[in-house]
mmCIF file of C-alpha atoms in Angstrom:
data_model
loop_
_atom_site.group_PDB
_atom_site.id
_atom_site.type_symbol
_atom_site.label_atom_id
_atom_site.label_comp_id
_atom_site.label_asym_id
_atom_site.label_seq_id
_atom_site.Cartn_x
_atom_site.Cartn_y
_atom_site.Cartn_z
ATOM 1 C CA MET A 1 -38.633 17.560 -29.379
ATOM 2 C CA SER A 2 -42.181 18.377 -30.498
ATOM 3 C CA GLU A 3 -44.521 20.647 -28.519
ATOM 4 C CA GLU A 4 -46.695 17.647 -27.588
ATOM 5 C CA SER A 5 -43.657 15.749 -26.281
ATOM 6 C CA LYS A 6 -42.527 18.749 -24.224
ATOM 7 C CA GLN A 7 -45.958 19.131 -22.644
ATOM 8 C CA SER A 8 -46.167 15.397 -21.940
ATOM 9 C CA LEU A 9 -42.731 15.344 -20.273
ATOM 10 C CA ARG A 10 -43.595 18.461 -18.263
ATOM 11 C CA GLY A 11 -46.874 16.926 -17.056
ATOM 12 C CA LYS A 12 -45.194 13.684 -16.027
ATOM 13 C CA THR A 13 -42.531 15.625 -14.088
ATOM 14 C CA ILE A 14 -45.152 17.649 -12.198
ATOM 15 C CA ILE A 15 -47.235 14.576 -11.368
ATOM 16 C CA ARG A 16 -44.190 12.580 -10.220
ATOM 17 C CA THR A 17 -43.038 15.454 -8.007
ATOM 18 C CA SER A 18 -46.545 15.852 -6.557
ATOM 19 C CA ILE A 19 -46.778 12.136 -5.731
ATOM 20 C CA ILE A 20 -43.486 12.392 -3.833
ATOM 21 C CA GLY A 21 -45.003 15.311 -1.918
ATOM 22 C CA ILE A 22 -48.175 13.393 -1.096
ATOM 23 C CA VAL A 23 -46.255 10.401 0.275
ATOM 24 C CA ALA A 24 -43.821 12.534 2.277
ATOM 25 C CA ASN A 25 -46.540 14.767 3.757
ATOM 26 C CA CYS A 26 -48.770 11.832 4.699
ATOM 27 C CA PHE A 27 -45.897 10.177 6.590
ATOM 28 C CA LEU A 28 -44.989 13.440 8.312
ATOM 29 C CA ALA A 29 -48.625 14.107 9.221
ATOM 30 C CA ALA A 30 -49.012 10.651 10.747
ATOM 31 C CA PHE A 31 -45.861 10.940 12.844
ATOM 32 C CA LYS A 32 -46.648 14.477 14.006
ATOM 33 C CA LEU A 33 -50.242 13.625 14.854
ATOM 34 C CA VAL A 34 -49.161 10.716 17.046
ATOM 35 C CA VAL A 35 -46.442 12.796 18.709
ATOM 36 C CA GLY A 36 -48.793 15.764 19.194
ATOM 37 C CA LEU A 37 -51.525 13.662 20.786
ATOM 38 C CA ILE A 38 -49.095 11.825 23.080
ATOM 39 C CA SER A 39 -47.341 15.004 24.194
ATOM 40 C CA GLY A 40 -50.496 17.119 24.331
ATOM 41 C CA SER A 41 -48.929 19.734 22.047
ATOM 42 C CA ILE A 42 -51.454 21.707 20.008
ATOM 43 C CA ALA A 43 -48.665 23.247 17.961
ATOM 44 C CA ILE A 44 -47.491 19.813 16.775
ATOM 45 C CA VAL A 45 -51.071 18.702 16.084
ATOM 46 C CA LEU A 46 -51.688 21.821 13.987
ATOM 47 C CA ASP A 47 -48.394 21.162 12.224
ATOM 48 C CA ALA A 48 -49.685 17.673 11.358
ATOM 49 C CA VAL A 49 -52.928 19.123 9.989
ATOM 50 C CA ASN A 50 -50.851 21.519 7.927
ATOM 51 C CA ASN A 51 -48.989 18.572 6.399
ATOM 52 C CA LEU A 52 -52.305 17.022 5.420
ATOM 53 C CA SER A 53 -53.294 20.259 3.684
ATOM 54 C CA ASP A 54 -49.991 20.095 1.803
ATOM 55 C CA ALA A 55 -50.799 16.566 0.659
ATOM 56 C CA LEU A 56 -54.199 17.792 -0.529
ATOM 57 C CA SER A 57 -52.447 20.618 -2.391
ATOM 58 C CA SER A 58 -50.354 18.048 -4.246
ATOM 59 C CA VAL A 59 -53.502 16.108 -5.173
ATOM 60 C CA ILE A 60 -55.003 19.306 -6.600
ATOM 61 C CA THR A 61 -51.780 19.971 -8.495
ATOM 62 C CA ILE A 62 -52.008 16.531 -10.112
ATOM 63 C CA ILE A 63 -55.657 17.079 -11.069
ATOM 64 C CA GLY A 64 -54.907 20.562 -12.412
ATOM 65 C CA THR A 65 -51.915 19.373 -14.431
ATOM 66 C CA THR A 66 -53.891 16.473 -15.899
ATOM 67 C CA LEU A 67 -56.752 18.746 -16.969
ATOM 68 C CA ALA A 68 -54.355 21.423 -18.255
ATOM 69 C CA GLY A 69 -52.647 18.812 -20.424
ATOM 70 C CA LYS A 70 -55.809 18.183 -22.460
ATOM 71 C CA ALA A 71 -55.315 18.768 -26.165
ATOM 72 C CA PRO A 72 -56.807 21.918 -27.718
ATOM 73 C CA ASP A 73 -60.263 21.460 -29.173
ATOM 74 C CA LYS A 74 -62.823 23.409 -31.166
ATOM 75 C CA LYS A 75 -64.180 25.208 -28.087
ATOM 76 C CA HIS A 76 -60.746 25.915 -26.569
ATOM 77 C CA PRO A 77 -58.313 26.199 -29.511
ATOM 78 C CA TYR A 78 -55.506 27.478 -27.261
ATOM 79 C CA GLY A 79 -55.707 24.524 -24.891
ATOM 80 C CA TYR A 80 -56.463 24.248 -21.179
ATOM 81 C CA GLY A 81 -53.178 25.512 -19.729
ATOM 82 C CA ARG A 82 -54.791 28.212 -17.577
ATOM 83 C CA ILE A 83 -56.381 25.511 -15.431
ATOM 84 C CA GLU A 84 -52.999 25.311 -13.678
ATOM 85 C CA TYR A 85 -53.494 28.874 -12.464
ATOM 86 C CA LEU A 86 -56.884 27.885 -11.088
ATOM 87 C CA SER A 87 -55.342 24.938 -9.236
ATOM 88 C CA ALA A 88 -52.722 27.283 -7.746
ATOM 89 C CA MET A 89 -55.575 29.526 -6.579
ATOM 90 C CA VAL A 90 -57.333 26.557 -4.949
ATOM 91 C CA ILE A 91 -54.098 25.657 -3.144
ATOM 92 C CA SER A 92 -53.878 29.231 -1.847
ATOM 93 C CA ILE A 93 -57.441 28.992 -0.532
ATOM 94 C CA ILE A 94 -56.636 25.688 1.224
ATOM 95 C CA VAL A 95 -53.620 27.279 2.910
ATOM 96 C CA LEU A 96 -55.792 30.255 3.886
ATOM 97 C CA TYR A 97 -58.418 27.941 5.404
ATOM 98 C CA ALA A 98 -55.739 26.014 7.289
ATOM 99 C CA GLY A 99 -54.343 29.295 8.619
ATOM 100 C CA VAL A 100 -57.721 30.574 9.811
ATOM 101 C CA THR A 101 -58.539 27.223 11.440
ATOM 102 C CA ALA A 102 -55.150 27.152 13.149
ATOM 103 C CA LEU A 103 -55.652 30.695 14.449
ATOM 104 C CA VAL A 104 -59.036 29.809 15.955
ATOM 105 C CA GLU A 105 -57.631 26.711 17.699
ATOM 106 C CA SER A 106 -54.592 28.649 18.922
ATOM 107 C CA VAL A 107 -56.720 31.368 20.489
ATOM 108 C CA LYS A 108 -58.796 28.690 22.228
ATOM 109 C CA SER A 109 -55.599 27.176 23.637
ATOM 110 C CA ILE A 110 -54.426 30.548 24.926
ATOM 111 C CA PHE A 111 -57.559 30.852 27.061
ATOM 112 C CA ASN A 112 -57.696 27.141 27.925
ATOM 113 C CA PRO A 113 -54.036 26.065 28.109
ATOM 114 C CA GLU A 114 -52.919 22.457 28.442
ATOM 115 C CA THR A 115 -49.522 21.507 29.807
ATOM 116 C CA PRO A 116 -47.556 19.588 27.175
ATOM 117 C CA ASN A 117 -45.319 16.625 27.946
ATOM 118 C CA TYR A 118 -42.316 16.425 25.645
ATOM 119 C CA SER A 119 -39.852 13.559 25.393
ATOM 120 C CA ALA A 120 -36.514 13.170 23.636
ATOM 121 C CA VAL A 121 -38.216 11.129 20.898
ATOM 122 C CA THR A 122 -40.723 13.933 20.361
ATOM 123 C CA LEU A 123 -37.989 16.496 19.873
ATOM 124 C CA ILE A 124 -36.046 14.237 17.501
ATOM 125 C CA ILE A 125 -39.127 13.605 15.319
ATOM 126 C CA VAL A 126 -39.898 17.317 15.097
ATOM 127 C CA ALA A 127 -36.241 18.053 14.232
ATOM 128 C CA VAL A 128 -36.293 15.468 11.444
ATOM 129 C CA ALA A 129 -39.537 16.992 10.144
ATOM 130 C CA VAL A 130 -37.850 20.379 9.889
ATOM 131 C CA VAL A 131 -35.107 19.002 7.646
ATOM 132 C CA VAL A 132 -37.483 16.897 5.521
ATOM 133 C CA LYS A 133 -39.903 19.772 4.888
ATOM 134 C CA LEU A 134 -37.071 22.154 4.013
ATOM 135 C CA LEU A 135 -35.593 19.722 1.475
ATOM 136 C CA LEU A 136 -39.033 18.850 0.102
ATOM 137 C CA GLY A 137 -39.942 22.523 -0.289
ATOM 138 C CA GLN A 138 -36.724 23.352 -2.140
ATOM 139 C CA PHE A 139 -37.241 20.317 -4.386
ATOM 140 C CA PHE A 140 -40.745 21.533 -5.268
ATOM 141 C CA VAL A 141 -39.600 25.102 -5.942
ATOM 142 C CA ASN A 142 -36.674 24.024 -8.125
ATOM 143 C CA THR A 143 -38.805 21.599 -10.116
ATOM 144 C CA GLY A 144 -41.649 24.104 -10.408
ATOM 145 C CA LYS A 145 -39.359 26.789 -11.823
ATOM 146 C CA ARG A 146 -37.738 24.312 -14.209
ATOM 147 C CA VAL A 147 -41.069 23.216 -15.706
ATOM 148 C CA SER A 148 -42.888 26.563 -15.229
ATOM 149 C CA SER A 149 -45.493 25.217 -12.793
ATOM 150 C CA GLU A 150 -47.012 27.863 -10.515
ATOM 151 C CA SER A 151 -48.770 25.129 -8.535
ATOM 152 C CA LEU A 152 -45.488 23.371 -7.691
ATOM 153 C CA VAL A 153 -43.782 26.650 -6.820
ATOM 154 C CA ALA A 154 -46.706 27.600 -4.540
ATOM 155 C CA SER A 155 -46.616 24.167 -2.874
ATOM 156 C CA GLY A 156 -42.841 24.410 -2.480
ATOM 157 C CA LYS A 157 -42.995 27.833 -0.842
ATOM 158 C CA ASP A 158 -45.692 26.541 1.483
ATOM 159 C CA ALA A 159 -43.548 23.516 2.382
ATOM 160 C CA LYS A 160 -40.512 25.710 3.118
ATOM 161 C CA PHE A 161 -42.722 27.858 5.305
ATOM 162 C CA ASP A 162 -43.897 24.701 7.047
ATOM 163 C CA SER A 163 -40.288 23.886 7.922
ATOM 164 C CA ILE A 164 -40.138 27.231 9.722
ATOM 165 C CA ILE A 165 -43.353 26.320 11.544
ATOM 166 C CA SER A 166 -41.845 22.997 12.611
ATOM 167 C CA LEU A 167 -38.646 24.732 13.704
ATOM 168 C CA ALA A 168 -40.659 27.211 15.776
ATOM 169 C CA THR A 169 -42.547 24.290 17.322
ATOM 170 C CA LEU A 170 -39.230 22.649 18.196
ATOM 171 C CA VAL A 171 -37.951 25.872 19.770
ATOM 172 C CA ALA A 172 -41.145 26.149 21.842
ATOM 173 C CA ALA A 173 -40.703 22.567 23.020
ATOM 174 C CA ILE A 174 -37.082 23.191 24.027
ATOM 175 C CA ILE A 175 -38.096 26.363 25.890
ATOM 176 C CA PHE A 176 -40.704 24.382 27.821
ATOM 177 C CA VAL A 177 -38.263 21.568 28.655
ATOM 178 C CA LEU A 178 -35.670 24.022 29.936
ATOM 179 C CA SER A 179 -37.891 26.552 31.720
ATOM 180 C CA LYS A 180 -41.308 24.903 32.063
ATOM 181 C CA VAL A 181 -42.789 27.970 30.382
ATOM 182 C CA SER A 182 -45.325 27.046 27.694
ATOM 183 C CA VAL A 183 -45.400 29.487 24.781
ATOM 184 C CA GLU A 184 -46.659 27.130 22.110
ATOM 185 C CA ALA A 185 -50.249 28.444 22.050
ATOM 186 C CA TYR A 186 -48.943 31.957 21.391
ATOM 187 C CA LEU A 187 -46.459 30.580 18.909
ATOM 188 C CA ALA A 188 -49.225 28.671 17.130
ATOM 189 C CA ALA A 189 -51.245 31.899 16.862
ATOM 190 C CA ILE A 190 -48.283 33.741 15.335
ATOM 191 C CA ILE A 191 -47.706 30.863 12.913
ATOM 192 C CA ALA A 192 -51.371 30.920 11.903
ATOM 193 C CA ILE A 193 -51.263 34.668 11.211
ATOM 194 C CA VAL A 194 -48.162 34.252 9.032
ATOM 195 C CA MET A 195 -49.885 31.361 7.218
ATOM 196 C CA ILE A 196 -52.873 33.590 6.485
ATOM 197 C CA LYS A 197 -50.591 36.350 5.191
ATOM 198 C CA SER A 198 -48.696 33.900 2.976
ATOM 199 C CA ALA A 199 -51.948 32.454 1.575
ATOM 200 C CA LEU A 200 -53.327 35.903 0.764
ATOM 201 C CA GLU A 201 -50.109 36.806 -1.055
ATOM 202 C CA MET A 202 -50.213 33.566 -3.087
ATOM 203 C CA LEU A 203 -53.871 34.194 -3.891
ATOM 204 C CA ARG A 204 -53.117 37.767 -4.978
ATOM 205 C CA ASP A 205 -50.266 36.655 -7.259
ATOM 206 C CA THR A 206 -52.327 33.875 -8.849
ATOM 207 C CA ILE A 207 -55.314 36.142 -9.520
ATOM 208 C CA SER A 208 -52.928 38.645 -11.081
ATOM 209 C CA GLU A 209 -51.660 35.958 -13.455
ATOM 210 C CA ILE A 210 -55.199 34.938 -14.380
ATOM 211 C CA LEU A 211 -56.050 38.576 -15.160
ATOM 212 C CA GLY A 212 -52.962 38.807 -17.360
ATOM 213 C CA GLU A 213 -49.668 40.428 -16.407
ATOM 214 C CA ARG A 214 -47.193 42.349 -18.494
ATOM 215 C CA ILE A 215 -44.407 40.080 -19.636
ATOM 216 C CA ASP A 216 -41.118 40.660 -17.830
ATOM 217 C CA ALA A 217 -38.821 43.236 -19.425
ATOM 218 C CA ALA A 218 -35.978 40.772 -20.016
ATOM 219 C CA THR A 219 -38.145 38.449 -22.127
ATOM 220 C CA SER A 220 -39.650 41.342 -24.073
ATOM 221 C CA LYS A 221 -36.240 42.819 -24.904
ATOM 222 C CA ALA A 222 -34.817 39.418 -25.816
ATOM 223 C CA VAL A 223 -37.682 38.672 -28.246
ATOM 224 C CA LYS A 224 -37.369 42.123 -29.860
ATOM 225 C CA LYS A 225 -33.610 41.641 -30.188
ATOM 226 C CA THR A 226 -34.130 38.306 -31.956
ATOM 227 C CA ILE A 227 -36.607 39.919 -34.371
ATOM 228 C CA THR A 228 -34.451 42.938 -35.211
ATOM 229 C CA GLU A 229 -31.403 40.739 -35.860
ATOM 230 C CA ILE A 230 -33.177 39.317 -38.913
ATOM 231 C CA GLU A 231 -31.965 40.952 -42.097
ATOM 232 C CA GLY A 232 -34.332 43.631 -43.384
ATOM 233 C CA VAL A 233 -36.135 44.263 -40.086
ATOM 234 C CA GLN A 234 -35.459 47.832 -38.961
ATOM 235 C CA GLY A 235 -37.597 47.818 -35.815
ATOM 236 C CA ALA A 236 -39.967 45.735 -33.688
ATOM 237 C CA TYR A 237 -42.884 47.379 -31.876
ATOM 238 C CA ASP A 238 -46.282 46.720 -30.274
ATOM 239 C CA LEU A 239 -45.132 43.368 -28.912
ATOM 240 C CA ILE A 240 -48.165 41.910 -27.133
ATOM 241 C CA PHE A 241 -48.002 38.630 -25.207
ATOM 242 C CA SER A 242 -50.990 36.385 -24.465
ATOM 243 C CA ASP A 243 -50.429 33.795 -21.746
ATOM 244 C CA TYR A 244 -52.559 30.660 -22.124
ATOM 245 C CA GLY A 245 -50.736 28.765 -19.395
ATOM 246 C CA PRO A 246 -47.141 27.712 -18.705
ATOM 247 C CA ASP A 247 -45.202 27.187 -21.956
ATOM 248 C CA ARG A 248 -48.206 28.396 -23.947
ATOM 249 C CA VAL A 249 -47.254 32.001 -24.643
ATOM 250 C CA MET A 250 -48.414 33.578 -27.885
ATOM 251 C CA ALA A 251 -47.566 37.026 -29.186
ATOM 252 C CA SER A 252 -48.171 39.568 -31.932
ATOM 253 C CA VAL A 253 -45.768 42.235 -33.162
ATOM 254 C CA HIS A 254 -45.341 45.016 -35.711
ATOM 255 C CA ILE A 255 -42.105 45.278 -37.678
ATOM 256 C CA GLU A 256 -40.598 48.081 -39.728
ATOM 257 C CA ILE A 257 -39.263 47.093 -43.170
ATOM 258 C CA PRO A 258 -38.256 49.102 -46.254
ATOM 259 C CA ASP A 259 -41.041 50.118 -48.632
ATOM 260 C CA THR A 260 -39.195 48.410 -51.481
ATOM 261 C CA PHE A 261 -39.751 44.865 -50.180
ATOM 262 C CA THR A 262 -41.963 42.593 -52.261
ATOM 263 C CA ALA A 263 -44.651 40.259 -50.888
ATOM 264 C CA ASP A 264 -42.446 37.172 -51.210
ATOM 265 C CA LYS A 265 -39.633 38.897 -49.272
ATOM 266 C CA ILE A 266 -42.063 39.919 -46.512
ATOM 267 C CA ASP A 267 -43.404 36.365 -46.376
ATOM 268 C CA GLU A 268 -39.858 35.027 -46.014
ATOM 269 C CA ILE A 269 -39.090 37.466 -43.171
ATOM 270 C CA THR A 270 -42.284 36.777 -41.217
ATOM 271 C CA ARG A 271 -41.745 33.014 -41.374
ATOM 272 C CA GLU A 272 -38.159 33.412 -40.184
ATOM 273 C CA ILE A 273 -39.353 35.580 -37.285
ATOM 274 C CA GLN A 274 -41.863 32.945 -36.211
ATOM 275 C CA ASP A 275 -39.312 30.115 -36.380
ATOM 276 C CA ARG A 276 -36.492 31.924 -34.568
ATOM 277 C CA VAL A 277 -38.634 33.406 -31.791
ATOM 278 C CA TYR A 278 -40.220 30.043 -31.038
ATOM 279 C CA ASN A 279 -36.925 28.131 -31.092
ATOM 280 C CA GLU A 280 -35.063 30.694 -28.974
ATOM 281 C CA HIS A 281 -37.800 31.850 -26.566
ATOM 282 C CA ASN A 282 -40.609 29.264 -26.753
ATOM 283 C CA VAL A 283 -43.015 32.049 -27.768
ATOM 284 C CA SER A 284 -45.406 31.574 -30.693
ATOM 285 C CA ILE A 285 -45.695 34.668 -32.870
ATOM 286 C CA ILE A 286 -49.212 34.350 -34.301
ATOM 287 C CA SER A 287 -49.549 37.770 -35.941
ATOM 288 C CA ILE A 288 -47.042 40.137 -37.579
ATOM 289 C CA GLY A 289 -48.092 43.605 -38.708
ATOM 290 C CA ILE A 290 -46.047 45.625 -41.178
ATOM 291 C CA TYR A 291 -44.844 49.225 -40.977
ATOM 292 C CA SER A 292 -43.393 50.513 -44.239
ATOM 293 C CA VAL A 293 -40.245 52.674 -43.993
ATOM 294 C CA ASN A 294 -39.677 55.406 -46.612
ATOM 295 C CA THR A 295 -36.515 54.841 -48.627
ATOM 296 C CA LYS A 296 -37.206 56.996 -51.715
ATOM 297 C CA ASP A 297 -36.775 60.502 -50.326
ATOM 298 C CA GLU A 298 -33.714 61.914 -48.580
ATOM 299 C CA ASN A 299 -35.758 64.532 -46.696
ATOM 300 C CA ILE A 300 -37.777 61.908 -44.843
ATOM 301 C CA ILE A 301 -35.254 61.571 -41.994
ATOM 302 C CA GLU A 302 -35.405 65.302 -41.311
ATOM 303 C CA VAL A 303 -39.208 65.291 -41.232
ATOM 304 C CA ARG A 304 -39.296 62.205 -39.028
ATOM 305 C CA ASN A 305 -36.839 63.724 -36.554
ATOM 306 C CA LYS A 306 -38.870 66.939 -36.383
ATOM 307 C CA VAL A 307 -42.153 65.101 -35.810
ATOM 308 C CA SER A 308 -40.455 62.931 -33.176
ATOM 309 C CA ALA A 309 -39.203 66.055 -31.393
ATOM 310 C CA ILE A 310 -42.700 67.556 -31.430
ATOM 311 C CA VAL A 311 -44.480 64.567 -29.922
ATOM 312 C CA SER A 312 -41.676 63.881 -27.428
ATOM 313 C CA GLY A 313 -42.326 67.310 -25.931
ATOM 314 C CA PHE A 314 -45.556 65.993 -24.416
ATOM 315 C CA ASP A 315 -45.434 64.245 -21.044
ATOM 316 C CA SER A 316 -46.219 60.514 -21.044
ATOM 317 C CA VAL A 317 -45.421 60.051 -24.764
ATOM 318 C CA LEU A 318 -43.063 57.076 -24.618
ATOM 319 C CA GLN A 319 -42.376 56.375 -28.271
ATOM 320 C CA MET A 320 -43.206 57.123 -31.905
ATOM 321 C CA HIS A 321 -42.918 54.373 -34.497
ATOM 322 C CA GLY A 322 -44.345 53.178 -37.806
ATOM 323 C CA PHE A 323 -43.555 56.551 -39.364
ATOM 324 C CA PHE A 324 -44.384 56.929 -43.059
ATOM 325 C CA ILE A 325 -45.116 59.815 -45.433
ATOM 326 C CA ASP A 326 -47.313 59.245 -48.454
ATOM 327 C CA PHE A 327 -46.301 62.099 -50.771
ATOM 328 C CA ASP A 328 -48.959 61.296 -53.364
ATOM 329 C CA ARG A 329 -51.868 61.287 -50.908
ATOM 330 C CA LYS A 330 -50.316 63.969 -48.724
ATOM 331 C CA ASN A 331 -50.556 62.181 -45.384
ATOM 332 C CA ILE A 332 -48.235 61.415 -42.484
ATOM 333 C CA ARG A 333 -48.771 58.119 -40.662
ATOM 334 C CA PHE A 334 -47.348 56.958 -37.327
ATOM 335 C CA ASP A 335 -48.209 55.370 -33.972
ATOM 336 C CA LEU A 336 -47.727 56.991 -30.573
ATOM 337 C CA VAL A 337 -47.145 54.937 -27.431
ATOM 338 C CA ILE A 338 -48.724 56.689 -24.447
ATOM 339 C CA ASP A 339 -48.039 55.728 -20.841
ATOM 340 C CA PHE A 340 -50.813 54.457 -18.561
ATOM 341 C CA VAL A 341 -52.137 57.839 -17.401
ATOM 342 C CA PRO A 342 -55.762 58.984 -16.933
ATOM 343 C CA ASN A 343 -55.557 61.749 -19.573
ATOM 344 C CA LYS A 344 -53.770 59.757 -22.298
ATOM 345 C CA LYS A 345 -56.470 60.582 -24.911
ATOM 346 C CA GLU A 346 -56.020 64.311 -24.238
ATOM 347 C CA ILE A 347 -52.226 64.004 -24.523
ATOM 348 C CA PHE A 348 -52.576 62.073 -27.772
ATOM 349 C CA ASP A 349 -54.974 64.618 -29.308
ATOM 350 C CA ASN A 350 -52.719 67.549 -28.362
ATOM 351 C CA ALA A 351 -49.651 65.847 -29.848
ATOM 352 C CA ILE A 352 -51.454 65.157 -33.136
ATOM 353 C CA LYS A 353 -52.715 68.758 -33.227
ATOM 354 C CA ALA A 354 -49.149 70.035 -32.806
ATOM 355 C CA VAL A 355 -47.912 67.900 -35.718
ATOM 356 C CA SER A 356 -50.823 69.038 -37.902
ATOM 357 C CA GLU A 357 -49.966 72.681 -37.191
ATOM 358 C CA ALA A 358 -46.328 72.065 -38.119
ATOM 359 C CA TYR A 359 -47.317 70.365 -41.406
ATOM 360 C CA PRO A 360 -50.659 71.901 -42.448
ATOM 361 C CA GLU A 361 -50.324 70.647 -46.017
ATOM 362 C CA TYR A 362 -50.491 67.033 -44.795
ATOM 363 C CA SER A 363 -53.207 64.980 -43.148
ATOM 364 C CA VAL A 364 -51.980 63.318 -39.954
ATOM 365 C CA ILE A 365 -53.133 59.720 -39.508
ATOM 366 C CA ALA A 366 -52.064 58.338 -36.132
ATOM 367 C CA ASN A 367 -52.904 55.474 -33.801
ATOM 368 C CA MET A 368 -52.651 55.596 -30.025
ATOM 369 C CA ASP A 369 -50.842 52.585 -28.502
ATOM 370 C CA VAL A 370 -50.139 51.680 -24.893
ATOM 371 C CA SER A 371 -46.981 50.057 -23.585
ATOM 372 C CA TYR A 372 -47.845 46.354 -23.433
ATOM 373 C CA SER A 373 -44.200 45.395 -22.924
ATOM 374 C CA ASP A 374 -40.901 47.091 -22.177
#
């Protein structure tokens, strides 16, 4: 299946799932609103409003998915996939607004309580709503994970949380029926606070994704493993991922290959890397740098091991790679990966100085890298 077909199928799945959510939430909101007004229950009314916000979230998901599915153009050559992250952020803000509004209304009800009037029908409708929202939420989460849609996952988590809200409302109603003690205003306030907390967490996670997160260690290791399994590749380093939206991950990498390889052999290897990584991990390798590995001198391993021991003696030095000695020009070349510490430049300079002192007859040419992936 082509990339365009995959994206089209993914978009249709998200839109279809969102439409199901809109219909279900509108029905639930209507039923709860009627029940809440008849019974005089603010908790049920707020629950109905929450369902309407969920329906609005699904509308935003559809809009975001449609815009994100636009084909790349001259101005945006990597496509519009990141719009989905923006739609997830908007959903988080809607949930946050609903939570704040619910908290304000709940506090008002605490100081100006109204006695609710529950019936058996009321309790049955609320109980059914609990089950429906739980199933709907799980459906959204499962579908969202399957098609890599943060908006669907966020909506699904919100729906599952809503089922807890409805369950708490049902418990409050039962408590009132059995003891005539009304706790729903307090319960509504607690629910609103939890809603606000949940919205802030969703907003934090979405902003983090927009800023750009480190790829998870499992994916990084799997991609490197695929690359190093190709004949002739002796190492894979500096793997950097760029996320342009769900299923639009691009990456660059450096590979170590013997210094005897010709240009046509290198071309063959790089093309195989691009094909295998995309087919196995759905990651587009757009740039491959080359590190040449000495094969013409037996003493090179000893020198490399000694240099590695020197630089490893410095705290926060995570790795040395791309090691090469040019005997004609009398220089030693390598890259050092330094951890994210405030004094990484100082550590790097001291490590290079130590190598230069150990091999004064050579010029040391080194680059400082950071750990973009595990």
